[in-house]
CSV table of C-alpha atoms in Angstrom, one decimal:
chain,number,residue,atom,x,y,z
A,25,UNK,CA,0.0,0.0,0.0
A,26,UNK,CA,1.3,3.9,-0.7
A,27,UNK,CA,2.4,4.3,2.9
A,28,UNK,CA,5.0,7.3,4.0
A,29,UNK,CA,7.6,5.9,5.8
A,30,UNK,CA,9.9,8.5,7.1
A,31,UNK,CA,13.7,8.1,7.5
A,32,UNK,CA,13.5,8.2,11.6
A,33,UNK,CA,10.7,5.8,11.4
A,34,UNK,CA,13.2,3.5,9.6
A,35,UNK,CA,16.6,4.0,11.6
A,36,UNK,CA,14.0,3.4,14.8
A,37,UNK,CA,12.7,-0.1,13.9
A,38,UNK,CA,14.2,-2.2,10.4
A,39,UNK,CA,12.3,-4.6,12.1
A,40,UNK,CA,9.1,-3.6,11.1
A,41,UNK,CA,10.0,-2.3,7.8
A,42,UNK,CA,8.8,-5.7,6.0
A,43,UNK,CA,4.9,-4.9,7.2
A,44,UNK,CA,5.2,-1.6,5.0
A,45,UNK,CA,6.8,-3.2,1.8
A,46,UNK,CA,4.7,-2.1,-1.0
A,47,UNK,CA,6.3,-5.2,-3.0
A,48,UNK,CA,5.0,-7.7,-0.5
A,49,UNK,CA,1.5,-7.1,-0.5
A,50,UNK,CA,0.2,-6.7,-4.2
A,51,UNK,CA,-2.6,-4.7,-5.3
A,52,UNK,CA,-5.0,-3.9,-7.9
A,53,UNK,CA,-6.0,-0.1,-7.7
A,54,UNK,CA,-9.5,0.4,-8.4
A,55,UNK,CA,-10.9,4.2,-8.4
A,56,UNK,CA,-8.3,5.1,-6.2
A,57,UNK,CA,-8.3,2.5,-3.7
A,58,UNK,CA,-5.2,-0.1,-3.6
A,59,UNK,CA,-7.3,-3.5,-3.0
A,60,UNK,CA,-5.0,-6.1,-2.3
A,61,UNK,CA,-4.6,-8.4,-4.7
A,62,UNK,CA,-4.9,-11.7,-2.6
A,63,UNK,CA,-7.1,-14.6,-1.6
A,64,UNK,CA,-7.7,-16.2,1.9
A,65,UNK,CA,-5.0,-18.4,2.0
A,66,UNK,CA,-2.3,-15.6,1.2
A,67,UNK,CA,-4.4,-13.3,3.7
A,68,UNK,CA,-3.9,-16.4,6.6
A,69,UNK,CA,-0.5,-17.2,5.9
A,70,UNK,CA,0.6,-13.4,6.1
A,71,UNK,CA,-0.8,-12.8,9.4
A,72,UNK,CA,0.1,-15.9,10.7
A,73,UNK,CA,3.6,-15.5,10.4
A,74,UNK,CA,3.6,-11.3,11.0
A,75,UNK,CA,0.6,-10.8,13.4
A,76,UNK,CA,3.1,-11.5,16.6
A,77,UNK,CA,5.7,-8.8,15.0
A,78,UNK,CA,2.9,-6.3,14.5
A,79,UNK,CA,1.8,-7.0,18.4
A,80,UNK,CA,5.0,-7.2,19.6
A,81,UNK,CA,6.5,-3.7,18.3
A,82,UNK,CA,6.1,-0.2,19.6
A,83,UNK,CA,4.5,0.4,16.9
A,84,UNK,CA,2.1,-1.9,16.7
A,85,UNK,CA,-1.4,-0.5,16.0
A,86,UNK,CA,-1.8,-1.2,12.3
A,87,UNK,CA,-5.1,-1.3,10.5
A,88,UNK,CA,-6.5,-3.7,7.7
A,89,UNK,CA,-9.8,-2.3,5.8
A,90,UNK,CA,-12.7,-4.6,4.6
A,91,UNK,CA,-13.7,-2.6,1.7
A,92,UNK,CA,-16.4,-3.3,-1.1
A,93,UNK,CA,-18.1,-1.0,-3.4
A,94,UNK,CA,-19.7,1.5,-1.0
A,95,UNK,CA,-16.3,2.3,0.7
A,96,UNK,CA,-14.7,1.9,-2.3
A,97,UNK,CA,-16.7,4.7,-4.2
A,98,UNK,CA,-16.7,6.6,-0.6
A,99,UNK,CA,-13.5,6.7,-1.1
A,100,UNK,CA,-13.4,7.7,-4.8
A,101,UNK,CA,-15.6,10.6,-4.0
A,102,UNK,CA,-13.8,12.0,-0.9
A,103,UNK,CA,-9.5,12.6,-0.9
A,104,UNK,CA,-9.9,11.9,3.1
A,105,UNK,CA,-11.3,8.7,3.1
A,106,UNK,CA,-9.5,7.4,0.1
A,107,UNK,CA,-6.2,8.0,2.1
A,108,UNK,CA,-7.8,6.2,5.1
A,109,UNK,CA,-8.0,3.0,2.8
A,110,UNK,CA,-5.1,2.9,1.4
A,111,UNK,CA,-2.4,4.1,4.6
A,112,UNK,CA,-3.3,1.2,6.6
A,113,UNK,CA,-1.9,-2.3,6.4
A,114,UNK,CA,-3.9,-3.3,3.3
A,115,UNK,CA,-7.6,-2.8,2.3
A,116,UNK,CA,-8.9,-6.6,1.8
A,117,UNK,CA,-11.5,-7.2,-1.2
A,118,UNK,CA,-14.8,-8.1,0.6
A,119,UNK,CA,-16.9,-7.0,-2.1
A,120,UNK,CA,-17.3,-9.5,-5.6
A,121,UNK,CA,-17.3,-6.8,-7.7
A,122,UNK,CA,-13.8,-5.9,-6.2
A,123,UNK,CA,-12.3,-9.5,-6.9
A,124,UNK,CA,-13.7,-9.5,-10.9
A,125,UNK,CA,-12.0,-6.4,-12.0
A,126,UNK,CA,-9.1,-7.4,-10.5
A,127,UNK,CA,-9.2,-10.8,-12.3
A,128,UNK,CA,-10.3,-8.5,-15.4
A,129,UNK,CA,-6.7,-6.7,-14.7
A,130,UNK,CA,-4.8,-9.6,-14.7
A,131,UNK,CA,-4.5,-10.4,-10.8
A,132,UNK,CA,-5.7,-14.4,-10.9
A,133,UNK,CA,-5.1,-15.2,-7.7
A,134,UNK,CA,-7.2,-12.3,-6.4
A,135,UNK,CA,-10.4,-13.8,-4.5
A,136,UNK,CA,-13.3,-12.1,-1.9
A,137,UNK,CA,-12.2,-12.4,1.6
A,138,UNK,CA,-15.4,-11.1,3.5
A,139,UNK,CA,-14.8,-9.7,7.2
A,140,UNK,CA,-16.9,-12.3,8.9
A,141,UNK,CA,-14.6,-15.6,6.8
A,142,UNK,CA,-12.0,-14.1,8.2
A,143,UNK,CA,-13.7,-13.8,11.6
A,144,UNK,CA,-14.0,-17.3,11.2
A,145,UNK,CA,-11.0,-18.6,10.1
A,146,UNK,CA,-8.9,-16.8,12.8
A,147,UNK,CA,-11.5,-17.9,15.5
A,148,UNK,CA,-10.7,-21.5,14.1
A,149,UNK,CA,-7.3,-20.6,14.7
A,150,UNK,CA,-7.5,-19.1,17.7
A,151,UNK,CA,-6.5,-21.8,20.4
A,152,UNK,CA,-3.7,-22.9,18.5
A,153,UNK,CA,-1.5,-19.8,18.0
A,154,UNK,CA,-3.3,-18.5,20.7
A,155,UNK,CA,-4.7,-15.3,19.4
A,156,UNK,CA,-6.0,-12.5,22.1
A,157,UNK,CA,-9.3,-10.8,20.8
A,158,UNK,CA,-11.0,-7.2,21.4
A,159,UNK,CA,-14.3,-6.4,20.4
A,160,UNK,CA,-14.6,-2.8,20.2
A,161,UNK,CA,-18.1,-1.6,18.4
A,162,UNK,CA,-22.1,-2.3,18.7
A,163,UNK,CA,-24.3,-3.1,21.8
A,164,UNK,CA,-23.4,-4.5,24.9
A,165,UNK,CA,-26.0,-6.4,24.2
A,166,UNK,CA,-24.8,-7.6,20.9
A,167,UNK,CA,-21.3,-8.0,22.2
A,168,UNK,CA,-22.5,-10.4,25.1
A,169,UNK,CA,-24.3,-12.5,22.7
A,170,UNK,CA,-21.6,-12.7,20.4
A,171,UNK,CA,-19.0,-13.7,23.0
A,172,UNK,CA,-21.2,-16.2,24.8
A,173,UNK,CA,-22.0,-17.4,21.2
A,174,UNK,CA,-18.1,-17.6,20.5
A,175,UNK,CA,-16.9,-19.7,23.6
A,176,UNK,CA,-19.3,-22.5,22.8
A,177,UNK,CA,-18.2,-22.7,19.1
A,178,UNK,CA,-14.8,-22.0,19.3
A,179,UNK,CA,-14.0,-23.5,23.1
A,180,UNK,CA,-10.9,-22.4,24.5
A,181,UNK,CA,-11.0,-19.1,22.4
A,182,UNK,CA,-9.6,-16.1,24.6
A,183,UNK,CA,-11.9,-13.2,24.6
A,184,UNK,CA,-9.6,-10.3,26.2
A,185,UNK,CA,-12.0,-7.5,26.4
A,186,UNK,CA,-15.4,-6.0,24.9
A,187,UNK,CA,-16.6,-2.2,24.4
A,188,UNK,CA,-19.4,-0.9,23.3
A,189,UNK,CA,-18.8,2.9,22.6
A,190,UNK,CA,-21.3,5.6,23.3
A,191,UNK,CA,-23.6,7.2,20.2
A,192,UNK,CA,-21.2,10.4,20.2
A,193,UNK,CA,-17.7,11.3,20.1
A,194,UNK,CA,-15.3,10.5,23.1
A,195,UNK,CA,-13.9,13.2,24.5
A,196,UNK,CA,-10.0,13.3,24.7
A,197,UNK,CA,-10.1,12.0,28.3
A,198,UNK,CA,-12.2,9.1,27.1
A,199,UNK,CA,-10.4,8.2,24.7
A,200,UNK,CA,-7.1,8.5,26.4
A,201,UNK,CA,-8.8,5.4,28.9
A,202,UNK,CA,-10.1,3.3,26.6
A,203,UNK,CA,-6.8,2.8,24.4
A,204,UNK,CA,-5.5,2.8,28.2
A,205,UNK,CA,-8.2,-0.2,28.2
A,206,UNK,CA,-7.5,-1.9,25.4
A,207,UNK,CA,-3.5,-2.1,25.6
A,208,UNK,CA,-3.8,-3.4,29.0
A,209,UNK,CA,-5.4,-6.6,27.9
A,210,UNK,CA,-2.8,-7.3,25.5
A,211,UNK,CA,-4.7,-8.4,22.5
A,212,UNK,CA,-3.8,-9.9,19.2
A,213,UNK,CA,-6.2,-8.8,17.2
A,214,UNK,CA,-8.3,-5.4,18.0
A,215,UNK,CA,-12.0,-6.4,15.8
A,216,UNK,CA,-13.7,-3.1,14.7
A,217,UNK,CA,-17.8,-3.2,13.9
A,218,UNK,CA,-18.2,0.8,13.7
A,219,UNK,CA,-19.9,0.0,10.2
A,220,UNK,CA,-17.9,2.7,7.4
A,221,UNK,CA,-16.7,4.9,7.3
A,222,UNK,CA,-16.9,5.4,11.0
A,223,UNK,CA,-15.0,2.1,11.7
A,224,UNK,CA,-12.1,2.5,9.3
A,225,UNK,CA,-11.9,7.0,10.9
A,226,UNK,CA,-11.7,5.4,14.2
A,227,UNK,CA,-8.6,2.6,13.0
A,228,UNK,CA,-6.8,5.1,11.1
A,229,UNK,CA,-7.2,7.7,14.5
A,230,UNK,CA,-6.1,5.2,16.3
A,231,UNK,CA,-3.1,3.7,14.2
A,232,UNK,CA,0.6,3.2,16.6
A,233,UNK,CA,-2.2,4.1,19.5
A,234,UNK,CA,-3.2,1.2,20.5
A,235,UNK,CA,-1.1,-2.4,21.0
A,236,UNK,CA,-2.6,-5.1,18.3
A,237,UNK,CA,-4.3,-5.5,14.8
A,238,UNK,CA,-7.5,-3.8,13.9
A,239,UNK,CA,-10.0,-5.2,11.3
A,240,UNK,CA,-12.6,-3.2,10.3
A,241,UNK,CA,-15.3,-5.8,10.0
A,242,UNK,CA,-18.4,-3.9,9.7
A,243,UNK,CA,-22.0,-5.9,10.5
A,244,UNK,CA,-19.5,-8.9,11.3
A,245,UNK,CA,-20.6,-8.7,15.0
A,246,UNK,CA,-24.2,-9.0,14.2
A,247,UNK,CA,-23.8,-12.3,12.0
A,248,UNK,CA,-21.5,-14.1,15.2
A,249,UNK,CA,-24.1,-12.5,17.5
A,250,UNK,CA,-26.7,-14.5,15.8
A,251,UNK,CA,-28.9,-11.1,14.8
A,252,UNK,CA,-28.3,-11.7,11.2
A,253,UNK,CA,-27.5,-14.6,9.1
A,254,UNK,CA,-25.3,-14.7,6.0
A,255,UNK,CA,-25.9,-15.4,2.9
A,256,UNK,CA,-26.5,-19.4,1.9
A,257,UNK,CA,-22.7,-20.9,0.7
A,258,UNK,CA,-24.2,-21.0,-2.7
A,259,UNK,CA,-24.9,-17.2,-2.5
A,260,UNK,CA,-21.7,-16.3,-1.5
A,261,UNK,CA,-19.6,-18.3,-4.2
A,262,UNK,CA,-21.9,-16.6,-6.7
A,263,UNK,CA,-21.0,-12.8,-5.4
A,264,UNK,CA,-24.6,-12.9,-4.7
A,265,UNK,CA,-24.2,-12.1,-1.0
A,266,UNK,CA,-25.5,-8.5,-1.4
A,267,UNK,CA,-28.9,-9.3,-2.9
A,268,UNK,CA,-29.4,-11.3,0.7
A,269,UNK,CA,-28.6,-8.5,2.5
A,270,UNK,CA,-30.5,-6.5,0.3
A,271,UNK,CA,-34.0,-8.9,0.6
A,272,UNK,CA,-32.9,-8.8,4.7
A,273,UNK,CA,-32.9,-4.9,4.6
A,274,UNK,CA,-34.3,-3.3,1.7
A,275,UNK,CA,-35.3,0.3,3.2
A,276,UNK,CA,-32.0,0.7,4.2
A,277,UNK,CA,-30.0,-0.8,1.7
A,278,UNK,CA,-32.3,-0.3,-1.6
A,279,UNK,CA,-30.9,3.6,-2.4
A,280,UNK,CA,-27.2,2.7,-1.7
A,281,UNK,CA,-27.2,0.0,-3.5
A,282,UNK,CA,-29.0,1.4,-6.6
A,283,UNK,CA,-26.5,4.2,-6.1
A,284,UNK,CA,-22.9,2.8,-5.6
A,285,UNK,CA,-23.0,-0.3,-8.0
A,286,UNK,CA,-24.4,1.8,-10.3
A,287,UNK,CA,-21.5,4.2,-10.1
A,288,UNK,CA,-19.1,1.4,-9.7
A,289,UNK,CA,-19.6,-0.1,-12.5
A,290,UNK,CA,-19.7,3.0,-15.0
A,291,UNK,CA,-16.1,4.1,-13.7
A,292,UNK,CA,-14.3,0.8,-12.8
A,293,UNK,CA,-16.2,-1.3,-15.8
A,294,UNK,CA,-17.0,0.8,-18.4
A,295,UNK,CA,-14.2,3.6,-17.8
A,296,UNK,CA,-11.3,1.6,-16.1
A,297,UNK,CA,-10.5,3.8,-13.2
């Protein structure tokens, strides 16, 4: 990703010089955005061998975005955003649409990796490498479900800490405590359900703040929590995962939908931005 990397930054820590290698982590740019060109596999094997440098490094604190085609033309239609995506770790291509034009571009190894199959697949993981988890988003109420919901299907799994953030901005001496919080429980992996842009503002605020990995992984808490279920497998091998959503919540996702993918594929298909 197009990352700044200053020349005290480097003489400070080599070690971490690898995680900011634009050459290790290809990508496919697509309006603006740099959507890593990778698959599940590559995504599991990369953090399995770098998550304990990330954690284990002053500065530590690095972000990965799940982006699709709303945050992906959010980000084509605002400079702020679009730098938000593409200065973090790597901005991971949940949406289908995302995957096909990078396919159509010659990246055929590039595949969907939603936020909640990764959810999954590092809660599989979990007890054997030991990975710490934070919850930081929704309800309590949400957040107690999912965790209760977690230790039954995933028994042994180490849930470090939960919080549920109040429906307004933190003030600086809030905030200051919670990062306070969350370093103290040492976690490996900080999980983000904001929903965007809110989720990936907050990660990018918080980058080198706080001690572990933050995914943005938008309604990903919901679907664990049990208040939404995903798409059937069929669905989601198809890239049909959005017209399941859609038929869940049409009031709320009807306009944006209409909106975005019609946008999207005008400039990325038609135009080849």
């Amino acid at each position: 990703m197009n990352k700044p990397i200053n020349s005290h930054q480097q003489d400070k820590n080599k070690k971490f010089e690898h995680q900011v290698d634009n050459n290790e982590i290809p990508f496919c740019n697509i309006l603006g955005v740099n959507i890593a060109a990778i698959n599940m596999s590559w995504l599991l094997d990369y953090l399995e061998k770098n998550i304990r440098d990330l954690n284990g490094n002053l500065l530590s604190g690095e972000y990965i975005c799940v982006s699709n085609v709303h945050t992906t033309i959010m980000s084509y239609e605002s400079k702020e955003y679009r730098s938000i995506q593409n200065n973090g770790l790597m901005a991971i291509p949940d949406g289908g649409p995302l995957s096909t034009i990078g396919h159509m571009r010659g990246h055929c190894e590039m595949k969907r990796t939603t936020g909640p199959s990764l959810m999954k697949e590092l809660f599989n993981r979990s007890v054997k490498y030991g990975y710490r988890h934070y919850f930081y988003g929704s309800t309590l109420e949400t957040l107690e479900k999912m965790k209760k919901r977690l230790e039954v299907e995933y028994p042994g799994i180490q849930v470090v800490g939960m919080y549920s953030p109040p429906f307004r901005s933190l003030t600086d001496e809030e905030n200051d405590t919670v990062v306070k919080i969350i370093n103290g429980t040492k976690p490996d992996i900080i999980w983000v359900g904001l929903g965007a842009p809110k989720q990936e503002m907050w990660m990018a605020e918080h980058r080198r703040r706080v001690r572990g990995l933050m995914i943005g992984v938008g309604a990903g808490f919901d679907y664990f929590a049990g208040n939404i279920e995903r798409a059937p497998m069929w669905m989601q091998n198809c890239n049909l995962e959005w017209l399941y959503r859609l038929i869940q919540d049409p009031k709320r996702l009807f306009r944006r939908y209409m909106r975005t993918n019609i946008k999207f594929l005008w400039l990325a298909l038609l135009r080849g931005k």
